[in-house]
Every structure is written in C-alpha cells, then in structure tokens.
PDB file of C-alpha atoms in Angstrom:
ATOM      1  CA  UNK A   1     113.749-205.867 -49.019  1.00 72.00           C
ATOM      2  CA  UNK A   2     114.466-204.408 -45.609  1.00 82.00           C
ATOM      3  CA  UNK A   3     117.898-203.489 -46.552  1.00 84.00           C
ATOM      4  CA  UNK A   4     116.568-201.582 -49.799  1.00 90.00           C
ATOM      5  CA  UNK A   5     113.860-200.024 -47.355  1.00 91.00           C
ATOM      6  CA  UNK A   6     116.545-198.871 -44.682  1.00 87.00           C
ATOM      7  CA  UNK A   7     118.246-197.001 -48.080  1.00 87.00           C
ATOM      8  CA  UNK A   8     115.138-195.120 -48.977  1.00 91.00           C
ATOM      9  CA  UNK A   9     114.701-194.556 -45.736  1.00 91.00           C
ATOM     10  CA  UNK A  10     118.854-192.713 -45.364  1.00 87.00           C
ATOM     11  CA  UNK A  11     118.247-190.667 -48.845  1.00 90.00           C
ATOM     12  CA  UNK A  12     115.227-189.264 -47.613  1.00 92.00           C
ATOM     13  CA  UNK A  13     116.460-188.534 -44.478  1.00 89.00           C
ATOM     14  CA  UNK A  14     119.531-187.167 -46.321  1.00 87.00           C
ATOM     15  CA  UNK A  15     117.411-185.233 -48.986  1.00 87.00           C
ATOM     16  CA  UNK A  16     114.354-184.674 -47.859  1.00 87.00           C
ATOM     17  CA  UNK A  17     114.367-181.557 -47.437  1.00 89.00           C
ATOM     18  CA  UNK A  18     115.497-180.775 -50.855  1.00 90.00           C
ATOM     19  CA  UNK A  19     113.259-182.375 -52.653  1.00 92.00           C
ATOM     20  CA  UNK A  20     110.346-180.300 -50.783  1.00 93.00           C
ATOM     21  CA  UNK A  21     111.496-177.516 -52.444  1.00 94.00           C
ATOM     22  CA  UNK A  22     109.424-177.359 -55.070  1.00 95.00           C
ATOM     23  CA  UNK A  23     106.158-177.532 -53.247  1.00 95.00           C
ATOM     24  CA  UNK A  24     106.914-174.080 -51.001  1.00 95.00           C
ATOM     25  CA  UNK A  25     107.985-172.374 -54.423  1.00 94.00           C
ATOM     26  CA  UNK A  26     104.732-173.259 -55.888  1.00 94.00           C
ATOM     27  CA  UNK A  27     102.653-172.636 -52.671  1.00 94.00           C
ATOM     28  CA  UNK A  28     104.517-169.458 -52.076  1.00 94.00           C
ATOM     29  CA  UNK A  29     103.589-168.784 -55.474  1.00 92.00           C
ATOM     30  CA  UNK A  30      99.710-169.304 -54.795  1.00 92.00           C
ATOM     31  CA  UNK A  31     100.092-167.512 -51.913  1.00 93.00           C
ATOM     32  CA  UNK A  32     101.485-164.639 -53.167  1.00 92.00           C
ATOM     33  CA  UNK A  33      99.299-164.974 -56.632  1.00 87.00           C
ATOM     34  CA  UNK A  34      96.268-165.070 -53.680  1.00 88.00           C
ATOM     35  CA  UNK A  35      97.587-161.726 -52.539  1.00 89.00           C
ATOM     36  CA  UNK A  36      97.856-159.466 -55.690  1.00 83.00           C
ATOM     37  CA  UNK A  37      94.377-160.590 -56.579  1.00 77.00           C
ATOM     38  CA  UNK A  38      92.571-159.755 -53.068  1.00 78.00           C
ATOM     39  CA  UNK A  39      94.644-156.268 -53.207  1.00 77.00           C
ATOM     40  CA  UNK A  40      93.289-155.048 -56.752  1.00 69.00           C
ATOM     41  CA  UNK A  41      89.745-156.531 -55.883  1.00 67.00           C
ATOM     42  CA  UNK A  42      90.031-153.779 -52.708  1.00 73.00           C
ATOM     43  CA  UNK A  43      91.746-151.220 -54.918  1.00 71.00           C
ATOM     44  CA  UNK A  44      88.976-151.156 -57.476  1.00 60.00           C
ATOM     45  CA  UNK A  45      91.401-152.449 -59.819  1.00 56.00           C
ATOM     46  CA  UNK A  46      89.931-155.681 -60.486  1.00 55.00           C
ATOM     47  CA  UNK A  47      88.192-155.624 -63.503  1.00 57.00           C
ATOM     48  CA  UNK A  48      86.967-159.308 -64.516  1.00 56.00           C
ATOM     49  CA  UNK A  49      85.347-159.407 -68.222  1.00 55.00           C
ATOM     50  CA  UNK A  50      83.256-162.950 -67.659  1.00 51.00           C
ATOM     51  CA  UNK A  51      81.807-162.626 -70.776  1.00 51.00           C
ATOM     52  CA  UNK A  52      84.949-162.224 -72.725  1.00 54.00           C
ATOM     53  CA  UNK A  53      86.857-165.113 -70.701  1.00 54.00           C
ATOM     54  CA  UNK A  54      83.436-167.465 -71.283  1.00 54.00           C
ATOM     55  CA  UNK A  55      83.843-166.820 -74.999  1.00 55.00           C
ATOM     56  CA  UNK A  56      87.447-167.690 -74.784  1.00 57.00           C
ATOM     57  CA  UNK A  57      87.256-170.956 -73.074  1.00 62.00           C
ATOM     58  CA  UNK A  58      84.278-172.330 -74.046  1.00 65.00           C
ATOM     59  CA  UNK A  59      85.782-175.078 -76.659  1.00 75.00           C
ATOM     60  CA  UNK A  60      86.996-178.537 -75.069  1.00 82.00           C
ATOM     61  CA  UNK A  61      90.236-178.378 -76.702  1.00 84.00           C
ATOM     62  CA  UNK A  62      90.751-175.175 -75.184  1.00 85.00           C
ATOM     63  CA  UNK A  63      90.339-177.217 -71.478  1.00 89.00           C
ATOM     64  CA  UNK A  64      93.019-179.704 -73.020  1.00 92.00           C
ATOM     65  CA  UNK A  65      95.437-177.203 -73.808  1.00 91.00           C
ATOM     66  CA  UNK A  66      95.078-175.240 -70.451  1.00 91.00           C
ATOM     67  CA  UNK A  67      95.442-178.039 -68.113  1.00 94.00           C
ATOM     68  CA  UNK A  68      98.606-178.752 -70.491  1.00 94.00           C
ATOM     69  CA  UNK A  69     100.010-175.787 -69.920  1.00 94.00           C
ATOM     70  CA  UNK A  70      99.293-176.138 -65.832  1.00 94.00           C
ATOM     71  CA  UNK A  71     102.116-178.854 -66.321  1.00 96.00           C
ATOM     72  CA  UNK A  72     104.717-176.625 -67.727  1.00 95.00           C
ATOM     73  CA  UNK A  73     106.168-175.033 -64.103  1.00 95.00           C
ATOM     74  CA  UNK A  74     106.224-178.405 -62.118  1.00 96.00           C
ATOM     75  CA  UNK A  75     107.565-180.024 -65.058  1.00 96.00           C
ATOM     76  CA  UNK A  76     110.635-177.924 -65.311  1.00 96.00           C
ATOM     77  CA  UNK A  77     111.235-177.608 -61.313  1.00 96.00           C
ATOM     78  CA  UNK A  78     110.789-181.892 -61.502  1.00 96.00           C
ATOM     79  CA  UNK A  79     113.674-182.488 -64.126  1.00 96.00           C
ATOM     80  CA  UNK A  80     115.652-179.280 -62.440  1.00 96.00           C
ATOM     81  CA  UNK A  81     115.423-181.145 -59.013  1.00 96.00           C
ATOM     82  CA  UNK A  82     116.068-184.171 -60.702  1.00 96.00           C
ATOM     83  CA  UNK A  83     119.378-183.501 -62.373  1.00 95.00           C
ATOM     84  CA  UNK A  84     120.242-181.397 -58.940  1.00 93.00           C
ATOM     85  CA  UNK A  85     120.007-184.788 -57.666  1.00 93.00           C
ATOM     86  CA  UNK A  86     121.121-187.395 -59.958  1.00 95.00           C
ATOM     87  CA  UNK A  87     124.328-185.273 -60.465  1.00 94.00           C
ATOM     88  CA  UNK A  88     125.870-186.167 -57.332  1.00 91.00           C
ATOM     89  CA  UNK A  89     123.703-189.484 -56.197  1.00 93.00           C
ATOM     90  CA  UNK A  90     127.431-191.803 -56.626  1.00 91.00           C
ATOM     91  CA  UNK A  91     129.569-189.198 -55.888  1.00 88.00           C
ATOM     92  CA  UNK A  92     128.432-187.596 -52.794  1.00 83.00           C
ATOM     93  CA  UNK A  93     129.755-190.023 -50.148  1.00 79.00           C
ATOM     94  CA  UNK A  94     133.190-189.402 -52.032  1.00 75.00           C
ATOM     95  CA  UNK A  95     132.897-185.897 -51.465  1.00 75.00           C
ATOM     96  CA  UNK A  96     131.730-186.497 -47.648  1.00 74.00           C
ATOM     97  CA  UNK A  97     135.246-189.247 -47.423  1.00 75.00           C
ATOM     98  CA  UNK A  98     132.353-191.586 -45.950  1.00 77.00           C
ATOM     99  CA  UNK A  99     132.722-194.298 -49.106  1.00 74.00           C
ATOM    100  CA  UNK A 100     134.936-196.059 -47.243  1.00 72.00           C
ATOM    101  CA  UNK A 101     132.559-196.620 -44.370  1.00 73.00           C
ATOM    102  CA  UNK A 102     129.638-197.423 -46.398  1.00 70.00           C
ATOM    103  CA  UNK A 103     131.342-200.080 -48.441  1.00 74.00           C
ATOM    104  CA  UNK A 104     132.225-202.091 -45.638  1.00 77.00           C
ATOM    105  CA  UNK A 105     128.658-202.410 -44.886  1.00 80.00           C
ATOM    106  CA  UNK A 106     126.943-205.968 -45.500  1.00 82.00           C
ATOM    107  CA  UNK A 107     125.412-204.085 -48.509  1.00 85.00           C
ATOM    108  CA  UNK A 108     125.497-204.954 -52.176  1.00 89.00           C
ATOM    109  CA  UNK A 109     126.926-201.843 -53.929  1.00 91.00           C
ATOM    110  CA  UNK A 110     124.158-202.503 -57.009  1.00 94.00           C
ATOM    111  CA  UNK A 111     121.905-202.154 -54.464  1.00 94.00           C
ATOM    112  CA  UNK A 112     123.223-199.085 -52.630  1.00 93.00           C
ATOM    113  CA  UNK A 113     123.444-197.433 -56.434  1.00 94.00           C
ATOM    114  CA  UNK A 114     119.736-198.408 -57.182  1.00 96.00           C
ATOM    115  CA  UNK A 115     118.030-196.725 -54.044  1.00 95.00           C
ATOM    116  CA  UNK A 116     119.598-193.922 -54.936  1.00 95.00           C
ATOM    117  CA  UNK A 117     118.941-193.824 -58.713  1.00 97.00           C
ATOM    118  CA  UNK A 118     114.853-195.122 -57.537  1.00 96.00           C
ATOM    119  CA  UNK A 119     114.860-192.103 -55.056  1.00 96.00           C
ATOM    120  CA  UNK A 120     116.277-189.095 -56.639  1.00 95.00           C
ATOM    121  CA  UNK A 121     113.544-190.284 -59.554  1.00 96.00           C
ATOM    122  CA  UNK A 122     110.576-191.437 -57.515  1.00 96.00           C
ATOM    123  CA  UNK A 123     110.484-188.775 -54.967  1.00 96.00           C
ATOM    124  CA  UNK A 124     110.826-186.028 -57.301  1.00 96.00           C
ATOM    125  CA  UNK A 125     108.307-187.473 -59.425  1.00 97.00           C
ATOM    126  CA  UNK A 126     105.874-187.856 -56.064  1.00 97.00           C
ATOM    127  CA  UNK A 127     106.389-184.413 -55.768  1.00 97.00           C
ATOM    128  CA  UNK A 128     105.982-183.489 -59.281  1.00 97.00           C
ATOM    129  CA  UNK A 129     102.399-184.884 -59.757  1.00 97.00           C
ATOM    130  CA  UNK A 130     101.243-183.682 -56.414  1.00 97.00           C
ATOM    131  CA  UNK A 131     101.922-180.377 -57.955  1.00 97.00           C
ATOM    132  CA  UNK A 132      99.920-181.378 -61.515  1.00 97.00           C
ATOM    133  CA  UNK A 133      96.770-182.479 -59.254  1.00 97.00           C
ATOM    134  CA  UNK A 134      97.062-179.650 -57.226  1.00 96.00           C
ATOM    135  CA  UNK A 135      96.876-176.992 -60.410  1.00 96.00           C
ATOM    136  CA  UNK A 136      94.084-179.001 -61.914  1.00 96.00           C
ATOM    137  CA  UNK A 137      91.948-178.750 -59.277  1.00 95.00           C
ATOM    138  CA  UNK A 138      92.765-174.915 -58.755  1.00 94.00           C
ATOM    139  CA  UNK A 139      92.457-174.345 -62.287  1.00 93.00           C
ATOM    140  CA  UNK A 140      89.594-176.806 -63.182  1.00 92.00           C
ATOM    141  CA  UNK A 141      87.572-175.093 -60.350  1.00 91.00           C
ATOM    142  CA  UNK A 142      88.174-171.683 -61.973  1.00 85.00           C
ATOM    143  CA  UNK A 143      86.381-173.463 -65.543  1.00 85.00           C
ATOM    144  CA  UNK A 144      83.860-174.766 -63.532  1.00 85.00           C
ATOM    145  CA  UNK A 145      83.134-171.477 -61.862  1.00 80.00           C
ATOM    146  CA  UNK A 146      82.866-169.875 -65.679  1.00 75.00           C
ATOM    147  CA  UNK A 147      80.386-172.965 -66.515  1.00 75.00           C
ATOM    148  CA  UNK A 148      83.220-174.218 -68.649  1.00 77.00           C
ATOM    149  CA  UNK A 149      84.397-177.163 -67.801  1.00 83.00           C
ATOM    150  CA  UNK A 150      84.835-180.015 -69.658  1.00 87.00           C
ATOM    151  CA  UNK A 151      86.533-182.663 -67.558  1.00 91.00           C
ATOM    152  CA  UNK A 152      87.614-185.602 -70.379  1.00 92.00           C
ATOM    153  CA  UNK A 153      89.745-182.852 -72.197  1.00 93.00           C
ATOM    154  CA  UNK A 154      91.118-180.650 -68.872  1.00 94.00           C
ATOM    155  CA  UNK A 155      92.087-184.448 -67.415  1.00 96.00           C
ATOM    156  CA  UNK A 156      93.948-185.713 -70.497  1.00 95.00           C
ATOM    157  CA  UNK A 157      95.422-182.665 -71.415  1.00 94.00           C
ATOM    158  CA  UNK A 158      97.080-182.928 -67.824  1.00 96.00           C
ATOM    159  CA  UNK A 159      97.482-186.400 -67.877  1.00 96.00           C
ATOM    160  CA  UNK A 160      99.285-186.908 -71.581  1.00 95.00           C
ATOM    161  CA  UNK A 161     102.096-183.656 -70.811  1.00 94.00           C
ATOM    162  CA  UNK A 162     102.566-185.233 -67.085  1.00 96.00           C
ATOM    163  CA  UNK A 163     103.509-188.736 -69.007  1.00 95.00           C
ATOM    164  CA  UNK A 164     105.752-186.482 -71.340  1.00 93.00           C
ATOM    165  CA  UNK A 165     107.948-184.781 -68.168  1.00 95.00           C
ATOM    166  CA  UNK A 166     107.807-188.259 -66.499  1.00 96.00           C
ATOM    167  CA  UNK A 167     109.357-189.890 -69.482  1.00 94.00           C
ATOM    168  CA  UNK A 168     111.677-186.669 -69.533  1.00 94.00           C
ATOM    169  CA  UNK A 169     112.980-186.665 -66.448  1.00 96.00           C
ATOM    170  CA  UNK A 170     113.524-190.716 -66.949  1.00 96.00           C
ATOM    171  CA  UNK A 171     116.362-189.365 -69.577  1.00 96.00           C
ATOM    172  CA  UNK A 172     117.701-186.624 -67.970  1.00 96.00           C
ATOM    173  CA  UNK A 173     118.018-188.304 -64.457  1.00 96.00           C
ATOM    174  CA  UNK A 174     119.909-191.676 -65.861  1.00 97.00           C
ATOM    175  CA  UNK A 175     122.396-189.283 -67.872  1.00 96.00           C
ATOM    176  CA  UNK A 176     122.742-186.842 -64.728  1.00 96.00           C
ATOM    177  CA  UNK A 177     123.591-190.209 -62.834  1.00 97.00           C
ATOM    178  CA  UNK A 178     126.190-191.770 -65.600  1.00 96.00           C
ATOM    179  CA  UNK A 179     128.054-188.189 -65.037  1.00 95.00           C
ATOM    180  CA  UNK A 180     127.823-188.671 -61.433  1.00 94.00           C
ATOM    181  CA  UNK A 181     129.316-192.023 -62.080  1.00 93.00           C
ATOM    182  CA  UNK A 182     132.399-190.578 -63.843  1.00 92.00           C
ATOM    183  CA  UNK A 183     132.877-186.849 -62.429  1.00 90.00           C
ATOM    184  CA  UNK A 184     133.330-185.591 -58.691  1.00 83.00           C
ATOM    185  CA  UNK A 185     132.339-182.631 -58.741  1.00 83.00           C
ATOM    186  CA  UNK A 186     129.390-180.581 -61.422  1.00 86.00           C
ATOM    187  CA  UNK A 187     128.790-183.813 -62.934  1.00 91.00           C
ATOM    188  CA  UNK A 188     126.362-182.632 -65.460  1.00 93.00           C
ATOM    189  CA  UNK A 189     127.928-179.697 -66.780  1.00 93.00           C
ATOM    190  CA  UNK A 190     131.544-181.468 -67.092  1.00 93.00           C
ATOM    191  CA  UNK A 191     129.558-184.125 -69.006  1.00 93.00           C
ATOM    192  CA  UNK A 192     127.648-181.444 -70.843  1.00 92.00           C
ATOM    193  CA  UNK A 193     131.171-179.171 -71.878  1.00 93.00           C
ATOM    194  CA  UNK A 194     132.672-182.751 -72.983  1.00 92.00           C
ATOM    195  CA  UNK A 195     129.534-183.323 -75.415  1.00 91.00           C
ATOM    196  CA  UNK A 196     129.181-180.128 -76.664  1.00 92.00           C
ATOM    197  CA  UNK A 197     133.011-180.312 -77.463  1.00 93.00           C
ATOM    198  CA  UNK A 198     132.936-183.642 -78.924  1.00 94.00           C
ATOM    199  CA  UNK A 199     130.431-181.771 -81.168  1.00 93.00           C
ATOM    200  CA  UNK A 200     132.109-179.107 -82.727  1.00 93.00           C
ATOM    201  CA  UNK A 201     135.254-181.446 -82.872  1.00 94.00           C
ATOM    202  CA  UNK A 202     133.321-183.702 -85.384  1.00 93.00           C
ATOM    203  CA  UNK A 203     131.654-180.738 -86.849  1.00 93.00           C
ATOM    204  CA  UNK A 204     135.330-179.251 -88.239  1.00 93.00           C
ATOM    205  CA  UNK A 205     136.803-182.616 -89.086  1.00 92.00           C
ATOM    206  CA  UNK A 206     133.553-182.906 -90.775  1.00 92.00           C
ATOM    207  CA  UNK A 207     133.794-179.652 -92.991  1.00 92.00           C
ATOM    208  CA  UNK A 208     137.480-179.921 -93.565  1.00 90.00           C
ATOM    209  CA  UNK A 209     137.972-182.818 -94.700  1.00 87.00           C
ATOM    210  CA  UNK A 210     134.734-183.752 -95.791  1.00 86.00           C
ATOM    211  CA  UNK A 211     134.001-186.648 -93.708  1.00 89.00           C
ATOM    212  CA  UNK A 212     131.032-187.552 -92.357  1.00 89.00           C
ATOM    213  CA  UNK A 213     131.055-188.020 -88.447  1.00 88.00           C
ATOM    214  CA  UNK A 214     128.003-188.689 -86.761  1.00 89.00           C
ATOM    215  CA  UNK A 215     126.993-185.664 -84.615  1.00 89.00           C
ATOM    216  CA  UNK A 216     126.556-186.592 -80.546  1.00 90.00           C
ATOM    217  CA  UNK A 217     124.639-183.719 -80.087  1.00 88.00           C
ATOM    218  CA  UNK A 218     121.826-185.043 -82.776  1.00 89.00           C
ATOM    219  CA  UNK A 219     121.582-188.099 -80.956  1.00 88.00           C
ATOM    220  CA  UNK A 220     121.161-186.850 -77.557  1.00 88.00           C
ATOM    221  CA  UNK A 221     118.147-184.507 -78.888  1.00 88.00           C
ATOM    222  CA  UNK A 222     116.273-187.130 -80.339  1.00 88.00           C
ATOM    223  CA  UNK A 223     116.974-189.592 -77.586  1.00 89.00           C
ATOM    224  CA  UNK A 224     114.742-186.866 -75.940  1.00 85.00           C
ATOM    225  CA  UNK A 225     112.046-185.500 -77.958  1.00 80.00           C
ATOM    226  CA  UNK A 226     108.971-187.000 -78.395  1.00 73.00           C
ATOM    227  CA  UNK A 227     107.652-187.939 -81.853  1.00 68.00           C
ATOM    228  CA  UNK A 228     106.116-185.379 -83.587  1.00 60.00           C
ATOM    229  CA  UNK A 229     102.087-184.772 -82.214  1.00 63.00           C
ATOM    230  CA  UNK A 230      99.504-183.354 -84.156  1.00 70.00           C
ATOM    231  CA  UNK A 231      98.285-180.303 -83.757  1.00 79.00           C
ATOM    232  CA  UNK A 232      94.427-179.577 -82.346  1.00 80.00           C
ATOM    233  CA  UNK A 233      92.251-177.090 -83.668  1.00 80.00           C
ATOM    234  CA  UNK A 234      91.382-174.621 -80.751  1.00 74.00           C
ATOM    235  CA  UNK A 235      87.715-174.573 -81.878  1.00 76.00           C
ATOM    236  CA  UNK A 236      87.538-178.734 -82.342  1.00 82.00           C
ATOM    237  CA  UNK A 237      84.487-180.325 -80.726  1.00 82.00           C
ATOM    238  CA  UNK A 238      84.392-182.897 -77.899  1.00 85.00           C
ATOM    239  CA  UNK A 239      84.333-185.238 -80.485  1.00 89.00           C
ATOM    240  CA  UNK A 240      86.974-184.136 -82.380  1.00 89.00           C
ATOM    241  CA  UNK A 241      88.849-183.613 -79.078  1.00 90.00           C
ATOM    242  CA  UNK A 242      88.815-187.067 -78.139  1.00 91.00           C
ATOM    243  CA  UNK A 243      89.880-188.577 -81.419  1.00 91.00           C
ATOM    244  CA  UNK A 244      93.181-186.408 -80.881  1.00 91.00           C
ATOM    245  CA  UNK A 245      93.622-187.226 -77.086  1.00 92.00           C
ATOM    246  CA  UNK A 246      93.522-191.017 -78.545  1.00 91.00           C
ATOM    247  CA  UNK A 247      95.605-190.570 -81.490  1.00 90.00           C
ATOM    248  CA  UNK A 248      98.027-188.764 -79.469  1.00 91.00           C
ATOM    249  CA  UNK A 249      99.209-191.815 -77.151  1.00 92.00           C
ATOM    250  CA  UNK A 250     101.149-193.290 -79.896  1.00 88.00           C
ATOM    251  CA  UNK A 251     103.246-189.681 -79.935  1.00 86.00           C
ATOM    252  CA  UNK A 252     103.655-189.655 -76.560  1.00 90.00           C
ATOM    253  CA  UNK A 253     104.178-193.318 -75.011  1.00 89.00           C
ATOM    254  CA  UNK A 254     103.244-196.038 -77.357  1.00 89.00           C
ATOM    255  CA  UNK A 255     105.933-195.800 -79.872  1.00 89.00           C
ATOM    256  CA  UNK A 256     109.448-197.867 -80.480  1.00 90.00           C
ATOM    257  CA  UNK A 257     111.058-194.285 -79.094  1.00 90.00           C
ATOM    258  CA  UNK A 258     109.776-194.769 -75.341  1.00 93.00           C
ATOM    259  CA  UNK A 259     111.399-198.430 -75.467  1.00 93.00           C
ATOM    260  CA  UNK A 260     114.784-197.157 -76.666  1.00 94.00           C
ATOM    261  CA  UNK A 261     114.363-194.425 -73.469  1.00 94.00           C
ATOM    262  CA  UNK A 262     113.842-197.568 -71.185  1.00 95.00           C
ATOM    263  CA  UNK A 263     116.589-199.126 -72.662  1.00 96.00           C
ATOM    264  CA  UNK A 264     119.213-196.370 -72.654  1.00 96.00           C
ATOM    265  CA  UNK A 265     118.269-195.173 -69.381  1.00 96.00           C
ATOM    266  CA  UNK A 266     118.322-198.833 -67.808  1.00 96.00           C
ATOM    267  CA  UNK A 267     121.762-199.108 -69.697  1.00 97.00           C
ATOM    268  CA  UNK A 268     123.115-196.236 -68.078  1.00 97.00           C
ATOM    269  CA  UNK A 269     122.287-197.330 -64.736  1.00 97.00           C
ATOM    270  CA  UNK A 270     123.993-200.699 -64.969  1.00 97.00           C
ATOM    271  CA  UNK A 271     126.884-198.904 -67.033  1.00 97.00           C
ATOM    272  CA  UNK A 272     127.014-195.715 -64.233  1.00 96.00           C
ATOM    273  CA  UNK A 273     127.306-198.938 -61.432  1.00 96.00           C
ATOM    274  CA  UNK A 274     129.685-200.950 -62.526  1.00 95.00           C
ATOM    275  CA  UNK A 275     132.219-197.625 -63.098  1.00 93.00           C
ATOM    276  CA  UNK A 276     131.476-196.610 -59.415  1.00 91.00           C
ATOM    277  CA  UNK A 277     132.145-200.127 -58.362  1.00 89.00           C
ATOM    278  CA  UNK A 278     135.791-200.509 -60.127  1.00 87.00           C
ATOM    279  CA  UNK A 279     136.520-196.410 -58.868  1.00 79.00           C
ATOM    280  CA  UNK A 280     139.453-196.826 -56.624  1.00 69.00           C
ATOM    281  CA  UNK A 281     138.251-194.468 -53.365  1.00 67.00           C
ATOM    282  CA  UNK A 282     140.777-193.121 -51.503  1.00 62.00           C
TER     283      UNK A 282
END
C-alpha cells in the first residue's frame, strides 16, 4: 500500500499541474463571464426580462435539463484531459530513457502500470466533478434567485449526465492507455488512423466482393454510447419528472452495456500491461 501511495504520490507530482488545467479555464471563464455582465449593467446595456425568463423555467424538467447541460463543458475538458493523459501514461518514461531506471526498482511493473492508469482517471475525474458542483451551485442559485428552483430535478439532471461522462471517460481512457501500450509517440491518433483504416479496408472488400466483414468502427461506437433514453416533455410535472429520472437509470448505468464497459476497459488494462512488460526498452 505504501509503495502504490509513493506512485500516486510521483504522477501527481509529475502531472499535477496538468491536470489543474481545467479548473483555471473554467474559472477564467467565470471570471471573465463576471466581467461582460458588470460592464453592460454600467453601460445601460443590461436589459434582464424576469418575467420572460420565469415563464421559461418554471417547469421541473426544464431544471433537469439545465443542470444537464451545466455538465456538457467539464465533461468534454475531463475525457480531453483524460486521453491527453492516458496517451502517454506507459510510454512516457521511454520517451524520458528513464525505463531503465525505474524497472530496476523493487516495484512490480502491474503495479507501476495501475497507478498510472488509477491516476490519469481518478484525478481527472476529481477535477471533473468539482467543476459539475461548482456550476450547480452557480446555476442553481441563479433558479433560486428567479423563485424557480426545483432541487430533485436540477440534482439528477446533474447527477445522471455526470455518471454518463464518468462512464465515458472509463472507455476512452483504457483505449488511450492500450495505444500508449503499443505506440511511442501520438498514441491515440496512430491507434485512431489504424482503425479508421481497418475500416474502409473491410468496407471495399466488403462491396467488391460481397463479403460481409464486420465493421471496427461499429463496434467501437456502440462500445460507447449509451442505450437509447427517453425523451422528457419540457412542460412534464414533478411527477412526471421523477418517473423519467427513475426510468432513466436503466439507460444510463443499470444495463448489460455498462458491464461489457467494465469488462473491456479492465481487459485493456491487463492486455495494455502485459505488452509494456514483454517491450524490449532500449
């Protein structure tokens, strides 16, 4: 345990600083958000319709879908980071000719490979919901302030799409670390040219000859997507809102498809290993 400690301990000392990242972007953002709106309030060109906005938002499933949508920037910086990091977690000491060293260390190479594949997922998805909570308490504080809040929806509606990028970013960061596993330099987008040619390989031996090749490309998007969710009706009650936000777990995490994840993404890791292991380093 204190040998897997001292590891987390290196990457984020090694990485620490990039994985910050996204928090200034999304403070500077804020900040600069905070800016534009105090200088048209002092223009005169703030012009704030309350009644019109109240009107707007005052359905529950209208909270759901806005705290939803509060996910959608930290969501996309989380897998970015991730697959910024994943891509070189086993090949970076290979770049830096300091495999060698580490190697002769009295540490298990599994375990060397699993603090990294833990920390380029746990700490960007540490950073990643500090960034959720933080725009649903900015932006449930502006419903609040318009007497519209409705906190079962605006929590769920966060709550379901944060479970959604977290399962996400689970695929995306064990596929960014098989590349890193078998490339030494842009990992993902080698692996991502080889895939995409694969593709349309299959795809003309498949229309000139008639065959019928399974497409890789078919299986990687619905490794990803989520099951199909329903769709709620903007003007739906509370009631009505809560029967969706309970029907709507078995889209999003209890369903055979988030096992298969699990299993392909633990699969890659052990697979992603056990390459870097047998890689003669030089």
């Amino acid at each position: 345990m204190k040998k897997f400690s001292a590891l987390i301990k290196k990457e984020w000392h090694t990485h620490g600083s990039i994985v910050l990242v996204p928090i200034w972007i999304t403070l500077g953002f804020y900040f600069l958000l905070l800016i534009s709106f105090g200088f048209a309030y002092f223009k005169g060109d703030f012009n704030l319709q309350l009644a019109e906005i109240q009107a707007q938002i005052k359905f529950p499933a209208i909270n759901y879908y806005v705290n939803v949508g509060s996910v959608f920037m930290p969501g996309l910086m989380s897998l970015l980071f991730i697959i910024i990091f994943m891509q070189s977690a086993l090949n970076e000491d290979i770049q830096k000719n300091c495999e060698l060293f580490h190697r002769s260390q009295p540490i298990s190479i599994w375990l060397r490979s699993f603090s990294k594949f833990i920390f380029g997922l746990m700490s960007n998805w540490l950073v990643f919901l500090m960034l959720v909570i933080l725009n649903f308490i900015i932006i449930n504080i502006i419903l609040a302030f318009f007497n519209q809040l409705s906190f079962y929806p605006a929590f769920f509606g966060m709550f379901q799409m944060s479970v959604k990028y977290l399962k996400t970013g689970l695929i995306f960061g064990s596929i960014a670390f098989f590349c890193s596993a078998i490339f030494k330099d842009k990992a993902v987008f080698q692996g991502f040219a080889i895939l995409v040619g694969i593709n349309f390989l299959f795809l003309i031996l498949n229309v000139m000859f008639k065959w019928n090749l399974p497409l890789p490309w078919n299986y990687f998007v619905n490794l990803i997507k989520n099951p199909g969710m329903e769709v709620l009706d903007a003007e739906a009650d509370l009631w009505q809102t809560k029967q969706f936000i309970r029907n709507n777990w078995n889209a999003i995490l209890w369903n055979w498809k988030t096992l298969l994840q699990i299993i392909v993404s633990g699969s890659l890791f052990v697979i992603s290993t056990y390459i870097h292991k047998n890689k003669e380093i030089k």
